[in-house]
Coordinates of C-alpha atoms and ligand atoms in Angstrom, one line a residue:
X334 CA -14.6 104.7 -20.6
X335 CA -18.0 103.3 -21.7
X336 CA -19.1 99.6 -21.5
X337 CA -21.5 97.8 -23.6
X338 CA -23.0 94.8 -23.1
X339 CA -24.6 92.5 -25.9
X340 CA -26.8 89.3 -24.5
X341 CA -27.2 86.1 -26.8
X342 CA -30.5 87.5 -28.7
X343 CA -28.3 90.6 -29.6
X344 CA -25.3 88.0 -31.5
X345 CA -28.1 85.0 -32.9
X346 CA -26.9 85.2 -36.2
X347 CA -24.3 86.7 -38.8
X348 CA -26.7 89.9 -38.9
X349 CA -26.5 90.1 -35.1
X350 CA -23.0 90.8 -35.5
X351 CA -22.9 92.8 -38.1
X352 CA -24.9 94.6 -36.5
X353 CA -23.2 94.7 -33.5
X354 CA -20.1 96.6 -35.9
X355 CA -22.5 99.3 -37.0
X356 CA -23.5 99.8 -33.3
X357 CA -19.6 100.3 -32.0
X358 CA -18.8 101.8 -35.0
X359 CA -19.5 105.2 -34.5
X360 CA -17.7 104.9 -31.1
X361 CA -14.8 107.3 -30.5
X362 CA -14.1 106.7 -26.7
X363 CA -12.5 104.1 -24.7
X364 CA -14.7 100.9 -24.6
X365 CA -15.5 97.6 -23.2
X366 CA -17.9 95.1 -25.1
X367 CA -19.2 92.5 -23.1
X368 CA -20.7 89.3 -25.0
X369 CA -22.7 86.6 -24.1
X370 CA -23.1 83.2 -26.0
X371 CA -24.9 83.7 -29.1
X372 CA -28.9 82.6 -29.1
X373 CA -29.6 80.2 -27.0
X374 CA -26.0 78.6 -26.9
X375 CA -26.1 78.5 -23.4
X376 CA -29.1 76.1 -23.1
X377 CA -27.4 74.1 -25.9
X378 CA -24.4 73.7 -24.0
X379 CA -26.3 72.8 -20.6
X380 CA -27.7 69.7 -23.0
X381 CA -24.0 68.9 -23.3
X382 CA -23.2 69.0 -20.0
X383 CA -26.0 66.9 -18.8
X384 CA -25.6 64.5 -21.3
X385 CA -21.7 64.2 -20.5
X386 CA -22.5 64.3 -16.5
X387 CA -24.9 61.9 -16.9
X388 CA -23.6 59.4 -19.2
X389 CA -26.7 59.6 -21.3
X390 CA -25.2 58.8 -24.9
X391 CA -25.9 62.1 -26.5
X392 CA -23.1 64.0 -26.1
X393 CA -22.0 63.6 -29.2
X394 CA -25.8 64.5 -30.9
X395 CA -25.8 67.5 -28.3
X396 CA -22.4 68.5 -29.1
X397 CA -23.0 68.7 -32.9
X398 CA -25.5 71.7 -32.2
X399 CA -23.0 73.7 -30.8
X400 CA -20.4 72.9 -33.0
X401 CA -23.0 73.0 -36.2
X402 CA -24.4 76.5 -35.1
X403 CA -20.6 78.4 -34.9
X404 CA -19.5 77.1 -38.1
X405 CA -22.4 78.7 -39.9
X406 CA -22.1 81.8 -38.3
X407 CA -17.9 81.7 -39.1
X408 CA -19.0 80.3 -42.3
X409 CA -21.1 83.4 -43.0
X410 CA -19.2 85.9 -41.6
X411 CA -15.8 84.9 -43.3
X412 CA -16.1 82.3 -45.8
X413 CA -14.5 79.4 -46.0
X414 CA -10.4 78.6 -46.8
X415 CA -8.5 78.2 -43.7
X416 CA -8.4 81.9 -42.1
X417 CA -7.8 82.6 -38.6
X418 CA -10.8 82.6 -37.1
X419 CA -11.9 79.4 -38.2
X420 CA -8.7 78.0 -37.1
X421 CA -9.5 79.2 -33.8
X422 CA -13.0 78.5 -33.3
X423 CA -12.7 74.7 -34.6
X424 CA -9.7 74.8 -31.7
X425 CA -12.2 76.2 -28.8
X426 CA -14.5 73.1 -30.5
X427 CA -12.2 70.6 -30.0
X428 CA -10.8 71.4 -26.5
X429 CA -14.6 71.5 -25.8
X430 CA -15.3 67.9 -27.0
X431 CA -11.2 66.3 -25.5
X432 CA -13.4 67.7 -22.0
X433 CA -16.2 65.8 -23.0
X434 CA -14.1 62.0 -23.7
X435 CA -12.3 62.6 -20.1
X436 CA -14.2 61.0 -17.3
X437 CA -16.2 63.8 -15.4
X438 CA -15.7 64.2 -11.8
X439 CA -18.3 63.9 -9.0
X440 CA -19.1 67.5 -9.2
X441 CA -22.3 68.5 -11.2
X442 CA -21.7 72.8 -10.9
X443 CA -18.0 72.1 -11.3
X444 CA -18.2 70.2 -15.0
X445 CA -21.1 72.6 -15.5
X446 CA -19.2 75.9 -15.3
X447 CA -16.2 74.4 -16.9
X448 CA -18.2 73.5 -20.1
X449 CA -20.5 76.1 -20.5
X450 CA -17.9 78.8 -20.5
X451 CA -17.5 77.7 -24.3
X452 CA -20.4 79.5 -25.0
X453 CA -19.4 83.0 -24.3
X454 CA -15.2 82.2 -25.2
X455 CA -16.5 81.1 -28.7
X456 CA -18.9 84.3 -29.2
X457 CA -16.0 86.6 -28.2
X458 CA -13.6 85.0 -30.4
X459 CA -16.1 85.3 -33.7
X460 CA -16.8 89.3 -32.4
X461 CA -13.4 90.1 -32.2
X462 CA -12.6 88.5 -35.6
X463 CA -15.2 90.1 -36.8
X464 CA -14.3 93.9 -35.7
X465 CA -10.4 93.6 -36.6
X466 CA -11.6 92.5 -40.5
X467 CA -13.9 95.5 -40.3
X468 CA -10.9 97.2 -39.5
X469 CA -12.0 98.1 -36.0
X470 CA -9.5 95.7 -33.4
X471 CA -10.7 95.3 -30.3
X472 CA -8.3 93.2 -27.7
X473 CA -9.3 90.0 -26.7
X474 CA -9.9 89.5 -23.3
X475 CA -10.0 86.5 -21.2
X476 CA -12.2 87.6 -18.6
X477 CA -11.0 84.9 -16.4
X478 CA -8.3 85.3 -15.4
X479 CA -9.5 88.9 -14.1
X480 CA -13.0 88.4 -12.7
X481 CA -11.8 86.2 -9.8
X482 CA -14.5 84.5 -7.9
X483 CA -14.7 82.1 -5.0
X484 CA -15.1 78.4 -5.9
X485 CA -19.1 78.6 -5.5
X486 CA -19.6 76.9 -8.9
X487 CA -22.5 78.0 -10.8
X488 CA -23.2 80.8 -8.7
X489 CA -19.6 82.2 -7.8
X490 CA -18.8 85.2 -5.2
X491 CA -16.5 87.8 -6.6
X492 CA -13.4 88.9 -4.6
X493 CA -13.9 92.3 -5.5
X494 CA -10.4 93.3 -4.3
X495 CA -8.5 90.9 -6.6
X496 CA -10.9 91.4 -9.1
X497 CA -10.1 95.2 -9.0
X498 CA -6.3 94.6 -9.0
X499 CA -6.5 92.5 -11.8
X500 CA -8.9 94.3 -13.9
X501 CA -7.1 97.4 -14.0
X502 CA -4.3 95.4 -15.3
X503 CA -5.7 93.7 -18.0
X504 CA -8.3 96.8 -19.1
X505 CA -5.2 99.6 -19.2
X506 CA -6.4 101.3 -22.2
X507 CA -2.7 101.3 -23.6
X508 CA -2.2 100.2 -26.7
X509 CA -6.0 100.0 -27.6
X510 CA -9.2 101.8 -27.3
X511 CA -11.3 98.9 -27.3
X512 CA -11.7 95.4 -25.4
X513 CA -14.1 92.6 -26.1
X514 CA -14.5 90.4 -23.3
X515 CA -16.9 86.9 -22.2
X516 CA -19.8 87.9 -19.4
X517 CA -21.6 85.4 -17.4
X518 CA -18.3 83.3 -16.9
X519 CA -15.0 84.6 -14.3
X520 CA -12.3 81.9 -12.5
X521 CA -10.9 81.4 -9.0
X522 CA -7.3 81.7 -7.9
X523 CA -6.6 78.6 -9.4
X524 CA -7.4 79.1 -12.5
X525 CA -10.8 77.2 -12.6
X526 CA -13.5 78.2 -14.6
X527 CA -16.9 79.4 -13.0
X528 CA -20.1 81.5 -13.6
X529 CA -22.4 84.0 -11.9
X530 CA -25.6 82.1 -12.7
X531 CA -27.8 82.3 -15.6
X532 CA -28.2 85.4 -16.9
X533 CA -25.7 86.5 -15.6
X534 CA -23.5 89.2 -18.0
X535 CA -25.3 92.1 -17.1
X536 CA -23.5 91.7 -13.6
X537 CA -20.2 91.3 -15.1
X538 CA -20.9 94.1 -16.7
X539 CA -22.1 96.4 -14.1
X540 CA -19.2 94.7 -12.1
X541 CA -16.7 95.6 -14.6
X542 CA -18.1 99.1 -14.7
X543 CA -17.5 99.6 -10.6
X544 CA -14.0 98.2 -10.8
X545 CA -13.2 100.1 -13.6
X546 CA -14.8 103.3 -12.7
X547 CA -17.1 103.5 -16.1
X548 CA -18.6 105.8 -17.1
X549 CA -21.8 104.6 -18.1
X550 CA -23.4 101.0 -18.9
X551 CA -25.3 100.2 -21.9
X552 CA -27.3 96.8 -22.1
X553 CA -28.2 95.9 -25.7
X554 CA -31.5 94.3 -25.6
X555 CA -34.2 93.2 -28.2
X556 CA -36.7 95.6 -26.3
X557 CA -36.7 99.4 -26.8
X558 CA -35.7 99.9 -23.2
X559 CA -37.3 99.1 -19.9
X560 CA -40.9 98.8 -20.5
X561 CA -43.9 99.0 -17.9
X562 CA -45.5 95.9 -19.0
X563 CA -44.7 93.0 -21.4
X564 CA -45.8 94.0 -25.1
X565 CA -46.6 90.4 -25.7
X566 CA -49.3 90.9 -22.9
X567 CA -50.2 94.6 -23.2
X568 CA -50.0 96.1 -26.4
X569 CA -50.1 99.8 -25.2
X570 CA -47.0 98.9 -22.9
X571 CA -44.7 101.9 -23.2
X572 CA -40.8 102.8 -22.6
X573 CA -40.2 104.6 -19.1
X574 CA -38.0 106.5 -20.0
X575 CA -35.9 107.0 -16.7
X576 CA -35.7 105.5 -13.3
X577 CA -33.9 106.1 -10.1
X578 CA -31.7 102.4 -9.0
X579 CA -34.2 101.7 -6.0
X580 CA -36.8 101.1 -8.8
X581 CA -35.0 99.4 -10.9
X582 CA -34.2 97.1 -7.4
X583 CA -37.6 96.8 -6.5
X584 CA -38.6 95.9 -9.8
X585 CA -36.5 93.4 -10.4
X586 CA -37.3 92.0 -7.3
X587 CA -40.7 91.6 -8.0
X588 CA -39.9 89.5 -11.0
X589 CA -39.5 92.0 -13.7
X590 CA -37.0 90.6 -16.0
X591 CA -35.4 93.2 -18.1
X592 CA -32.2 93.4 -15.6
X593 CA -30.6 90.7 -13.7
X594 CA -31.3 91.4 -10.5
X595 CA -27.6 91.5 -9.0
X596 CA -26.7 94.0 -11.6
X597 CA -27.9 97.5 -9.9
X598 CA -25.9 97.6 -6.7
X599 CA -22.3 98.2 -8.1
X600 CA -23.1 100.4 -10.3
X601 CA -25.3 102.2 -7.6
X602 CA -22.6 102.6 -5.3
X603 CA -20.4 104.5 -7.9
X604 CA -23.5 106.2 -8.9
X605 CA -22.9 105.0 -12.6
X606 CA -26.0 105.3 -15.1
X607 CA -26.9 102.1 -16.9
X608 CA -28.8 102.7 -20.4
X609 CA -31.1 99.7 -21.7
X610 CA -31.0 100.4 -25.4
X611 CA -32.5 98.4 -28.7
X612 CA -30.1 96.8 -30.9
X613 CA -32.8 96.9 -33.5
X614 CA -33.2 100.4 -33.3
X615 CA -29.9 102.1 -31.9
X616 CA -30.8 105.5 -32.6
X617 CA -33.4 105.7 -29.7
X618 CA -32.9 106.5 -26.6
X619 CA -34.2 103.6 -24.7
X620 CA -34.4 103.8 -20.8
X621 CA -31.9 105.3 -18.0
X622 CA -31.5 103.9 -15.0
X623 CA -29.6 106.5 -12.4
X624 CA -29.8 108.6 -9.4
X625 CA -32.4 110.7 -9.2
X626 CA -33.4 114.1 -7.2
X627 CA -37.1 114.5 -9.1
X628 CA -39.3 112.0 -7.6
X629 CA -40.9 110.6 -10.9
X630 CA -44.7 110.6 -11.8
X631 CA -44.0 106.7 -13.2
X632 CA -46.7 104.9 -15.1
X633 CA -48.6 101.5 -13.2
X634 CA -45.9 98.8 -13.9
X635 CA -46.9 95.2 -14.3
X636 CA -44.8 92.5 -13.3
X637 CA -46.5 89.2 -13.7
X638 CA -44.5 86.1 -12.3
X639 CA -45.0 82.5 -13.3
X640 CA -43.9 79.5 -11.9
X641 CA -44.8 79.9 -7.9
X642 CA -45.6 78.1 -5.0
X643 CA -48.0 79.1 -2.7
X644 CA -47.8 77.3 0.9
X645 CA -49.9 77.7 4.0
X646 CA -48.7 76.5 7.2
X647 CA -50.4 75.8 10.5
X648 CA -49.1 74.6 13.3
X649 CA -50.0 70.5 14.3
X650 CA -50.3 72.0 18.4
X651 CA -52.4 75.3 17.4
X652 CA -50.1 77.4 18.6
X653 CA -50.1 80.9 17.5
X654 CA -47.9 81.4 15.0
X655 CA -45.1 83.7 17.0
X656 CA -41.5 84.6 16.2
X657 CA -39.9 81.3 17.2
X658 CA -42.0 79.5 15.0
X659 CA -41.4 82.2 12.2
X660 CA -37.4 81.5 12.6
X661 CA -38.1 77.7 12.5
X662 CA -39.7 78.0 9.0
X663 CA -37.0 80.9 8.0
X664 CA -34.1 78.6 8.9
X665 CA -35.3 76.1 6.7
X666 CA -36.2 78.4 3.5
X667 CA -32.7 79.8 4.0
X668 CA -31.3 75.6 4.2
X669 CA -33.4 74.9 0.9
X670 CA -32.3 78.3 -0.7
X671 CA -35.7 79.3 -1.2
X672 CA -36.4 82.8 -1.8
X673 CA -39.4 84.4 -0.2
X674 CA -41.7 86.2 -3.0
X675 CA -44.6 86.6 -0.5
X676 CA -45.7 86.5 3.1
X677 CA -48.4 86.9 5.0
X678 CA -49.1 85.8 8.6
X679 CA -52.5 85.5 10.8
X680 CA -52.7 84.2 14.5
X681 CA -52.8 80.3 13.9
X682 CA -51.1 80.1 10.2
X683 CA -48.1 81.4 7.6
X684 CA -48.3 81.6 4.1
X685 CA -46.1 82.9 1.5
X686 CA -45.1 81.9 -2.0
X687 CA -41.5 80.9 -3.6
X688 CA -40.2 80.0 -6.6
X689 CA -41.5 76.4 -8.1
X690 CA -38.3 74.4 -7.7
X691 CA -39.6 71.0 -8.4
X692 CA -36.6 69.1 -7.8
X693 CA -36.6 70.3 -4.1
X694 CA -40.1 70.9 -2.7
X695 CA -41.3 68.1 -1.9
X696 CA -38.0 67.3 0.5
X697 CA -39.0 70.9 1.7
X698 CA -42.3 70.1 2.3
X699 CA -41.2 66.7 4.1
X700 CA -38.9 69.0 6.1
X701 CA -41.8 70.8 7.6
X702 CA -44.4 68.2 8.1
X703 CA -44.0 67.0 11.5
X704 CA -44.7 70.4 13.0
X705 CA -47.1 71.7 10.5
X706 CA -50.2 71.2 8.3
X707 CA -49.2 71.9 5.1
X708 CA -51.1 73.3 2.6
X709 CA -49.7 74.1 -0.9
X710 CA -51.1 75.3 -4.5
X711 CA -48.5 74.5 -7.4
X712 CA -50.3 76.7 -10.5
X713 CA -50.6 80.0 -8.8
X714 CA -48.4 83.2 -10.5
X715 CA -47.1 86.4 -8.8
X716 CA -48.8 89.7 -10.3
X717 CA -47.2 92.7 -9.1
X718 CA -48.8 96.4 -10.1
X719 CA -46.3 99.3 -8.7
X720 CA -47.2 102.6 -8.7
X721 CA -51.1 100.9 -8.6
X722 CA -54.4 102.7 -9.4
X723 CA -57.9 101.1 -8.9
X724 CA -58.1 100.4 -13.0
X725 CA -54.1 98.9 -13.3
X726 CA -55.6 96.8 -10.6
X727 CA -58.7 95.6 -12.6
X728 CA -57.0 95.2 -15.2
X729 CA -54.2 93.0 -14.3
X730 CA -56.1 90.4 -11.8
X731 CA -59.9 90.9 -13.9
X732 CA -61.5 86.9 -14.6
X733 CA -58.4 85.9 -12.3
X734 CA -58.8 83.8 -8.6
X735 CA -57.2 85.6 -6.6
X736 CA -56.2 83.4 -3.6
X737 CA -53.7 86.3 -1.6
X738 CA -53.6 90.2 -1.9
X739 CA -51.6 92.2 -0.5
X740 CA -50.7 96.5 -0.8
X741 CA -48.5 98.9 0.7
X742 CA -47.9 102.4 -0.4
X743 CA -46.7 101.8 -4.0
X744 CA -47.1 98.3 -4.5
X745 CA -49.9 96.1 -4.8
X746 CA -49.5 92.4 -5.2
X747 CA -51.8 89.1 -5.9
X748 CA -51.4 85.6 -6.1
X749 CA -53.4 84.1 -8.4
X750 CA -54.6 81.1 -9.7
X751 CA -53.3 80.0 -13.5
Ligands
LIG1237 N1 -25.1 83.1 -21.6 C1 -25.6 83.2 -20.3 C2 -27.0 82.7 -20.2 O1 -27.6 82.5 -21.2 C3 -25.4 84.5 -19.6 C4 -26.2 85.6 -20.2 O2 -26.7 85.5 -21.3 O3 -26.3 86.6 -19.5 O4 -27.5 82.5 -19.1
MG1238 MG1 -28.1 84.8 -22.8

């Protein structure tokens, strides 16, 4: 058993889909098809939920959007005069807007999850439709009720155990040879809906792959496969063409965005290859992502991640900067949930660089004044070279500040001033 996974830029339109047919059309094995929202339905229906959350007055404006873009897709896909799918896409619509009159509860990630979710249950619906009129059913799966989480909303913990149980009994691979099923979104025990954070179907598909025992994973992406630089910046990136899993960790870790970062580790531990394919031009081969005995001559990869902080701290007493001190300032990253890009120490200071969260750094920041002088620089970026050589590094940091730097064996890594 295979699974496929299609993100939103994959299913933007009624050609998105179609094409998505032609793709698991020539398909003979057992299959799972994971979908995300279509486009950017996901942000759209953030704008709902803020709006609804906050009282703002626009649900209804913000609500239109979502409603407006599914219709025209249905509309294009089927026609118009009352057939099933329409029936049950204007009924997902209208459970999503009853939700939106009812008062919301205190709980911003709790309304969140339970609104978003529309997103992917409406692109699911409109695949599936789609492959049984094309003559290829798939089952309709409501991942929900099988991908059981903790009640962490927005950012759910999977009970993998449960999760297993249940997934084998809703994937059986009885009376079908092909499932279509929401990513991104899974429920608790009690039937509430959550998420697994934003961008977050690759990891249901990856997990659906380890509690399944798949095969292989394929990601559907608008880029030819896992590339060693962004085209838009570098127009002789290229396509690597395989990659063991602690690459594709460490990659991701450094920013690189072609693989949510969650999604290597199950399939790693059931040494399960994941393929990262084009939808736009299926017949290539794309990248492979697996375990690997050769050690690989790779090319330089550059990573180049925006939206950073850079902090310097110095102690108020000019103390050395020692372990206790280090544990003080870890304990209150870890509070704040910031995650560590960058560190570097010297005898009488600490500085390192996180993501930009704007809502919470200045509390941060407040947090750590009374022991320290801090220091911060809000329009600095991340540029990571792996696998560096003298010229990768030229090239990547030339006309640039650079304001840290930093290299061990393989990896070489600057802040730098925007
Ligand atoms: N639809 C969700 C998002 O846009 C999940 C995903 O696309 O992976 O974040
Ligand atoms: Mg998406």
């Amino acid at each position: 058993m295979d699974i496929f996974k299609f993100g939103g830029a994959s299913v933007k339109d009624a050609e998105g889909v179609k094409n998505l047919f032609n793709i698991i059309n020539t398909r003979k094995e057992n299959l799972i098809i994971v979908v995300s929202a279509m486009g950017k339905m996901t942000d759209a229906l953030e704008a709902v939920c803020n709006a609804y959350f906050h009282r703002a007055g626009e649900t209804a404006e913000a609500l239109e959007r979502v409603k407006a873009f599914h219709r025209g897709i249905v509309r294009e896909l089927f026609g118009t005069g009352g057939n099933k799918v329409e029936k049950q896409v204007e009924d997902l619509l209208q459970t999503l807007e009853d939700m939106t009159k009812e008062e919301p509860s205190l709980s911003y990630d709790y309304e969140y999850d339970r609104l978003i979710c529309f997103g992917e249950l409406l692109s699911t619906t409109i695949v599936a439709a789609y492959l049984e009129r094309q003559g290829r059913k798939a089952k309709w799966v409501d991942i929900r009720k099988c991908l059981i989480t903790d009640a962490n909303y927005r950012n759910a913990g999977v009970n993998l155990e449960l999760s297993a149980r249940m997934c084998r009994q809703a994937f059986t691979f009885q009376d079908t040879f092909m499932y279509v099923t929401q990513g991104f979104i899974a429920g608790t025990t009690t039937n509430q809906t959550t998420t697994l954070g934003r961008e977050g179907s690759d990891y249901t598909a990856a997990l659906l792959a380890n509690l399944l025992d798949a095969e292989e994973v394929t990601i559907w992406k608008d880029v030819p496969g896992i590339m060693n630089a962004d085209p838009k910046l570098f127009e002789d990136a290229e396509v690597i063409a395989k990659m063991s899993y602690k690459e594709a960790i460490e990659l991701s870790n450094c920013g690189a965005k072609v693989i949510h970062p969650k999604t290597i580790k199950p399939l790693q531990n059931k040494g399960i290859p994941l393929f990262v394919r084009s939808f736009l031009y299926p017949e290539s081969h794309g990248s492979v992502i697996r375990e690997l005995d050769e050690r690989l001559n790779l090319p330089p990869i550059f990573i180049d991640k925006g939206n950073q902080l850079l902090l310097t701290l110095t102690p108020r007493d000019f103390s050395f900067i020692a372990e206790e001190k280090l544990s003080g300032i870890f304990a209150t990253l870890a509070k704040y949930r910031m995650r560590l890009n960058l560190m570097q120490t010297s005898a009488i200071s600490f500085s390192f660089c996180i993501d930009l969260h704007e809502a919470v750094f200045r509390q941060f920041i407040e947090e750590l004044h009374d022991e320290y002088e801090v220091l911060y620089n809000k329009n600095v970026r991340l540029l990571t070279i792996r696998h560096y050589t003298d010229d990768a590094i030229a090239r990547m940091t030339e006309g640039k500040k650079i304001l840290v730097e930093q290299r061990s064996r393989l990896t070489a890594r600057f802040v730098a001033e925007e």
